[in-house]
Amino acid sequence: RLRRLATAEEATGRTADTLLRLAALCAGDGAALQAALALANAERQRIDAARAAAATLGGADIPDAVLRRAIFTHGPEAAADGALLLAAAGRSGPAEAGALVGRAAAFADAVPANPFRSADAAALGVAPGPRMGRVLRAATEAWLEAGLPEGED
């Protein structure tokens, strides 16, 4: 895993990242690593976000819509970290990881903000409360499944 990650880091032009290497080598969730190694909260959160982004990305040959979803859901840094974790796990090669990191950087500013707001739901007659939250989550999930389209449609 470490050798694959180091090769992928080199392919992307990134310097060796100790925290990402720790995430690639150690099993367990970020909280377990934090407790065992006295990591800072931000370090634990980065490990968790990178692993979650890797799960969203899935593997090799990642479509743009999936990459955009990972960036929207986890952030551009986590999406890039997730791409490197995929390479470390052998689920993509260093060249694919490098291309994915580059695509994540290119998409980072192009991923639109969530178009659904509570005011929009209220204007449709949905009262504030748990139902509104469910409606907004369902609308956001449908938007993500559609590939994060922009516009009024």
PDB file of C-alpha atoms in Angstrom:
ATOM      1  CA  ARG A   1       0.000   0.000   0.000  1.00  0.00           C
ATOM      2  CA  LEU A   2       2.701   2.451   0.947  1.00  0.00           C
ATOM      3  CA  ARG A   3       4.663   1.838  -2.245  1.00  0.00           C
ATOM      4  CA  ARG A   4       1.534   2.292  -4.374  1.00  0.00           C
ATOM      5  CA  LEU A   5       0.644   5.503  -2.531  1.00  0.00           C
ATOM      6  CA  ALA A   6       4.176   6.883  -2.888  1.00  0.00           C
ATOM      7  CA  THR A   7       4.089   6.126  -6.625  1.00  0.00           C
ATOM      8  CA  ALA A   8       0.698   7.825  -6.967  1.00  0.00           C
ATOM      9  CA  GLU A   9       1.913  10.863  -4.980  1.00  0.00           C
ATOM     10  CA  GLU A  10       4.885  11.105  -7.311  1.00  0.00           C
ATOM     11  CA  ALA A  11       2.617  10.796 -10.369  1.00  0.00           C
ATOM     12  CA  THR A  12       0.518  13.703  -9.112  1.00  0.00           C
ATOM     13  CA  GLY A  13       3.482  15.850  -8.186  1.00  0.00           C
ATOM     14  CA  ARG A  14       2.429  15.905  -4.541  1.00  0.00           C
ATOM     15  CA  THR A  15       4.956  15.639  -1.756  1.00  0.00           C
ATOM     16  CA  ALA A  16       4.873  12.729   0.658  1.00  0.00           C
ATOM     17  CA  ASP A  17       1.856  13.174   2.900  1.00  0.00           C
ATOM     18  CA  THR A  18       2.352  11.558   6.304  1.00  0.00           C
ATOM     19  CA  LEU A  19      -1.311  11.726   7.293  1.00  0.00           C
ATOM     20  CA  LEU A  20      -2.518  10.234   4.018  1.00  0.00           C
ATOM     21  CA  ARG A  21       0.075   7.478   4.328  1.00  0.00           C
ATOM     22  CA  LEU A  22      -1.203   6.752   7.830  1.00  0.00           C
ATOM     23  CA  ALA A  23      -4.756   6.549   6.474  1.00  0.00           C
ATOM     24  CA  ALA A  24      -3.629   4.149   3.746  1.00  0.00           C
ATOM     25  CA  LEU A  25      -1.732   1.866   6.115  1.00  0.00           C
ATOM     26  CA  CYS A  26      -3.984   1.727   9.177  1.00  0.00           C
ATOM     27  CA  ALA A  27      -7.328   0.012   9.432  1.00  0.00           C
ATOM     28  CA  GLY A  28     -10.072   1.399  11.603  1.00  0.00           C
ATOM     29  CA  ASP A  29     -11.961   4.640  11.536  1.00  0.00           C
ATOM     30  CA  GLY A  30     -10.481   8.037  12.177  1.00  0.00           C
ATOM     31  CA  ALA A  31     -11.729   8.095  15.757  1.00  0.00           C
ATOM     32  CA  ALA A  32      -9.845   4.866  16.576  1.00  0.00           C
ATOM     33  CA  LEU A  33      -6.688   6.262  14.985  1.00  0.00           C
ATOM     34  CA  GLN A  34      -7.156   9.527  16.838  1.00  0.00           C
ATOM     35  CA  ALA A  35      -7.412   7.736  20.161  1.00  0.00           C
ATOM     36  CA  ALA A  36      -4.463   5.445  19.473  1.00  0.00           C
ATOM     37  CA  LEU A  37      -2.132   8.074  18.030  1.00  0.00           C
ATOM     38  CA  ALA A  38      -3.306  11.315  19.689  1.00  0.00           C
ATOM     39  CA  LEU A  39      -4.254  12.905  16.358  1.00  0.00           C
ATOM     40  CA  ALA A  40      -5.752  16.363  16.272  1.00  0.00           C
ATOM     41  CA  ASN A  41      -9.445  16.649  15.397  1.00  0.00           C
ATOM     42  CA  ALA A  42      -8.584  18.176  12.024  1.00  0.00           C
ATOM     43  CA  GLU A  43      -6.308  15.237  11.226  1.00  0.00           C
ATOM     44  CA  ARG A  44      -9.002  12.728  12.131  1.00  0.00           C
ATOM     45  CA  GLN A  45     -11.542  14.636  10.056  1.00  0.00           C
ATOM     46  CA  ARG A  46      -9.212  14.667   7.057  1.00  0.00           C
ATOM     47  CA  ILE A  47      -8.689  10.895   7.289  1.00  0.00           C
ATOM     48  CA  ASP A  48     -12.444  10.311   7.562  1.00  0.00           C
ATOM     49  CA  ALA A  49     -13.166  12.656   4.636  1.00  0.00           C
ATOM     50  CA  ALA A  50     -10.506  11.031   2.433  1.00  0.00           C
ATOM     51  CA  ARG A  51     -11.838   7.561   3.161  1.00  0.00           C
ATOM     52  CA  ALA A  52     -15.428   8.661   2.557  1.00  0.00           C
ATOM     53  CA  ALA A  53     -14.415  10.296  -0.728  1.00  0.00           C
ATOM     54  CA  ALA A  54     -12.604   7.113  -1.794  1.00  0.00           C
ATOM     55  CA  ALA A  55     -15.797   5.159  -1.084  1.00  0.00           C
ATOM     56  CA  THR A  56     -17.822   7.632  -3.157  1.00  0.00           C
ATOM     57  CA  LEU A  57     -15.319   7.467  -6.023  1.00  0.00           C
ATOM     58  CA  GLY A  58     -15.286   3.687  -5.965  1.00  0.00           C
ATOM     59  CA  GLY A  59     -12.401   2.738  -8.265  1.00  0.00           C
ATOM     60  CA  ALA A  60     -10.959   3.155 -11.722  1.00  0.00           C
ATOM     61  CA  ASP A  61     -12.715   4.845 -14.683  1.00  0.00           C
ATOM     62  CA  ILE A  62     -14.616   7.338 -12.553  1.00  0.00           C
ATOM     63  CA  PRO A  63     -17.226   9.357 -14.487  1.00  0.00           C
ATOM     64  CA  ASP A  64     -17.304  13.128 -14.112  1.00  0.00           C
ATOM     65  CA  ALA A  65     -20.677  12.985 -12.339  1.00  0.00           C
ATOM     66  CA  VAL A  66     -19.235  10.709  -9.621  1.00  0.00           C
ATOM     67  CA  LEU A  67     -16.192  12.943  -9.199  1.00  0.00           C
ATOM     68  CA  ARG A  68     -18.404  16.034  -8.974  1.00  0.00           C
ATOM     69  CA  ARG A  69     -20.515  14.258  -6.346  1.00  0.00           C
ATOM     70  CA  ALA A  70     -17.392  13.434  -4.302  1.00  0.00           C
ATOM     71  CA  ILE A  71     -16.236  17.060  -4.508  1.00  0.00           C
ATOM     72  CA  PHE A  72     -19.673  18.383  -3.544  1.00  0.00           C
ATOM     73  CA  THR A  73     -20.104  15.912  -0.689  1.00  0.00           C
ATOM     74  CA  HIS A  74     -16.579  15.737   0.740  1.00  0.00           C
ATOM     75  CA  GLY A  75     -14.696  18.729  -0.703  1.00  0.00           C
ATOM     76  CA  PRO A  76     -11.984  18.982  -3.367  1.00  0.00           C
ATOM     77  CA  GLU A  77      -9.071  18.114  -1.050  1.00  0.00           C
ATOM     78  CA  ALA A  78     -10.843  15.004   0.223  1.00  0.00           C
ATOM     79  CA  ALA A  79     -11.673  13.957  -3.347  1.00  0.00           C
ATOM     80  CA  ALA A  80      -7.996  14.243  -4.307  1.00  0.00           C
ATOM     81  CA  ASP A  81      -6.948  12.400  -1.137  1.00  0.00           C
ATOM     82  CA  GLY A  82      -9.558   9.743  -1.877  1.00  0.00           C
ATOM     83  CA  ALA A  83      -8.103   9.259  -5.360  1.00  0.00           C
ATOM     84  CA  LEU A  84      -4.705   8.607  -3.812  1.00  0.00           C
ATOM     85  CA  LEU A  85      -6.182   6.176  -1.280  1.00  0.00           C
ATOM     86  CA  LEU A  86      -7.757   4.261  -4.178  1.00  0.00           C
ATOM     87  CA  ALA A  87      -4.304   3.940  -5.732  1.00  0.00           C
ATOM     88  CA  ALA A  88      -2.842   2.832  -2.385  1.00  0.00           C
ATOM     89  CA  ALA A  89      -5.503   0.130  -2.151  1.00  0.00           C
ATOM     90  CA  GLY A  90      -4.734  -1.059  -5.683  1.00  0.00           C
ATOM     91  CA  ARG A  91      -8.172  -0.025  -6.984  1.00  0.00           C
ATOM     92  CA  SER A  92      -6.615   2.342  -9.518  1.00  0.00           C
ATOM     93  CA  GLY A  93      -3.133   2.886 -10.863  1.00  0.00           C
ATOM     94  CA  PRO A  94      -0.798   5.815 -10.247  1.00  0.00           C
ATOM     95  CA  ALA A  95      -1.536   7.332 -13.656  1.00  0.00           C
ATOM     96  CA  GLU A  96      -5.287   7.084 -13.059  1.00  0.00           C
ATOM     97  CA  ALA A  97      -4.863   8.617  -9.603  1.00  0.00           C
ATOM     98  CA  GLY A  98      -2.815  11.438 -11.100  1.00  0.00           C
ATOM     99  CA  ALA A  99      -5.448  12.105 -13.738  1.00  0.00           C
ATOM    100  CA  LEU A 100      -8.200  11.999 -11.101  1.00  0.00           C
ATOM    101  CA  VAL A 101      -6.383  14.458  -8.845  1.00  0.00           C
ATOM    102  CA  GLY A 102      -6.004  16.776 -11.839  1.00  0.00           C
ATOM    103  CA  ARG A 103      -9.682  16.424 -12.728  1.00  0.00           C
ATOM    104  CA  ALA A 104     -10.644  17.105  -9.101  1.00  0.00           C
ATOM    105  CA  ALA A 105      -8.605  20.306  -9.158  1.00  0.00           C
ATOM    106  CA  ALA A 106     -10.211  21.343 -12.450  1.00  0.00           C
ATOM    107  CA  PHE A 107     -13.725  20.648 -11.151  1.00  0.00           C
ATOM    108  CA  ALA A 108     -13.189  22.179  -7.699  1.00  0.00           C
ATOM    109  CA  ASP A 109     -14.438  25.622  -8.694  1.00  0.00           C
ATOM    110  CA  ALA A 110     -17.015  24.302 -11.167  1.00  0.00           C
ATOM    111  CA  VAL A 111     -19.094  22.268  -8.717  1.00  0.00           C
ATOM    112  CA  PRO A 112     -22.228  24.301  -8.071  1.00  0.00           C
ATOM    113  CA  ALA A 113     -23.627  25.034  -4.654  1.00  0.00           C
ATOM    114  CA  ASN A 114     -26.662  23.101  -3.527  1.00  0.00           C
ATOM    115  CA  PRO A 115     -29.588  24.813  -5.277  1.00  0.00           C
ATOM    116  CA  PHE A 116     -32.152  23.787  -2.663  1.00  0.00           C
ATOM    117  CA  ARG A 117     -32.894  26.091   0.250  1.00  0.00           C
ATOM    118  CA  SER A 118     -35.428  25.975   3.040  1.00  0.00           C
ATOM    119  CA  ALA A 119     -37.008  29.156   1.671  1.00  0.00           C
ATOM    120  CA  ASP A 120     -37.719  27.317  -1.598  1.00  0.00           C
ATOM    121  CA  ALA A 121     -39.386  24.444   0.258  1.00  0.00           C
ATOM    122  CA  ALA A 122     -41.381  26.896   2.380  1.00  0.00           C
ATOM    123  CA  ALA A 123     -42.554  28.680  -0.785  1.00  0.00           C
ATOM    124  CA  LEU A 124     -43.901  25.303  -1.957  1.00  0.00           C
ATOM    125  CA  GLY A 125     -45.880  24.954   1.268  1.00  0.00           C
ATOM    126  CA  VAL A 126     -43.543  22.685   3.238  1.00  0.00           C
ATOM    127  CA  ALA A 127     -43.581  23.699   6.893  1.00  0.00           C
ATOM    128  CA  PRO A 128     -40.280  24.032   8.779  1.00  0.00           C
ATOM    129  CA  GLY A 129     -39.329  20.921  10.692  1.00  0.00           C
ATOM    130  CA  PRO A 130     -38.287  17.341  10.091  1.00  0.00           C
ATOM    131  CA  ARG A 131     -40.422  16.977   6.948  1.00  0.00           C
ATOM    132  CA  MET A 132     -38.692  19.969   5.367  1.00  0.00           C
ATOM    133  CA  GLY A 133     -35.341  18.383   6.112  1.00  0.00           C
ATOM    134  CA  ARG A 134     -36.452  15.141   4.456  1.00  0.00           C
ATOM    135  CA  VAL A 135     -37.750  17.030   1.413  1.00  0.00           C
ATOM    136  CA  LEU A 136     -34.507  18.999   1.056  1.00  0.00           C
ATOM    137  CA  ARG A 137     -32.362  15.865   1.475  1.00  0.00           C
ATOM    138  CA  ALA A 138     -34.445  14.000  -1.127  1.00  0.00           C
ATOM    139  CA  ALA A 139     -34.189  16.915  -3.582  1.00  0.00           C
ATOM    140  CA  THR A 140     -30.433  17.150  -3.024  1.00  0.00           C
ATOM    141  CA  GLU A 141     -29.999  13.395  -3.498  1.00  0.00           C
ATOM    142  CA  ALA A 142     -31.982  13.508  -6.759  1.00  0.00           C
ATOM    143  CA  TRP A 143     -29.839  16.433  -7.918  1.00  0.00           C
ATOM    144  CA  LEU A 144     -26.667  14.509  -7.068  1.00  0.00           C
ATOM    145  CA  GLU A 145     -27.952  11.406  -8.867  1.00  0.00           C
ATOM    146  CA  ALA A 146     -28.628  13.580 -11.928  1.00  0.00           C
ATOM    147  CA  GLY A 147     -24.983  14.686 -11.950  1.00  0.00           C
ATOM    148  CA  LEU A 148     -25.364  18.118 -10.297  1.00  0.00           C
ATOM    149  CA  PRO A 149     -27.078  19.862 -13.219  1.00  0.00           C
ATOM    150  CA  GLU A 150     -27.110  23.639 -13.205  1.00  0.00           C
ATOM    151  CA  GLY A 151     -30.009  25.882 -14.128  1.00  0.00           C
ATOM    152  CA  GLU A 152     -33.636  26.268 -13.214  1.00  0.00           C
ATOM    153  CA  ASP A 153     -34.792  22.842 -14.467  1.00  0.00           C
TER     154      ASP A 153
END
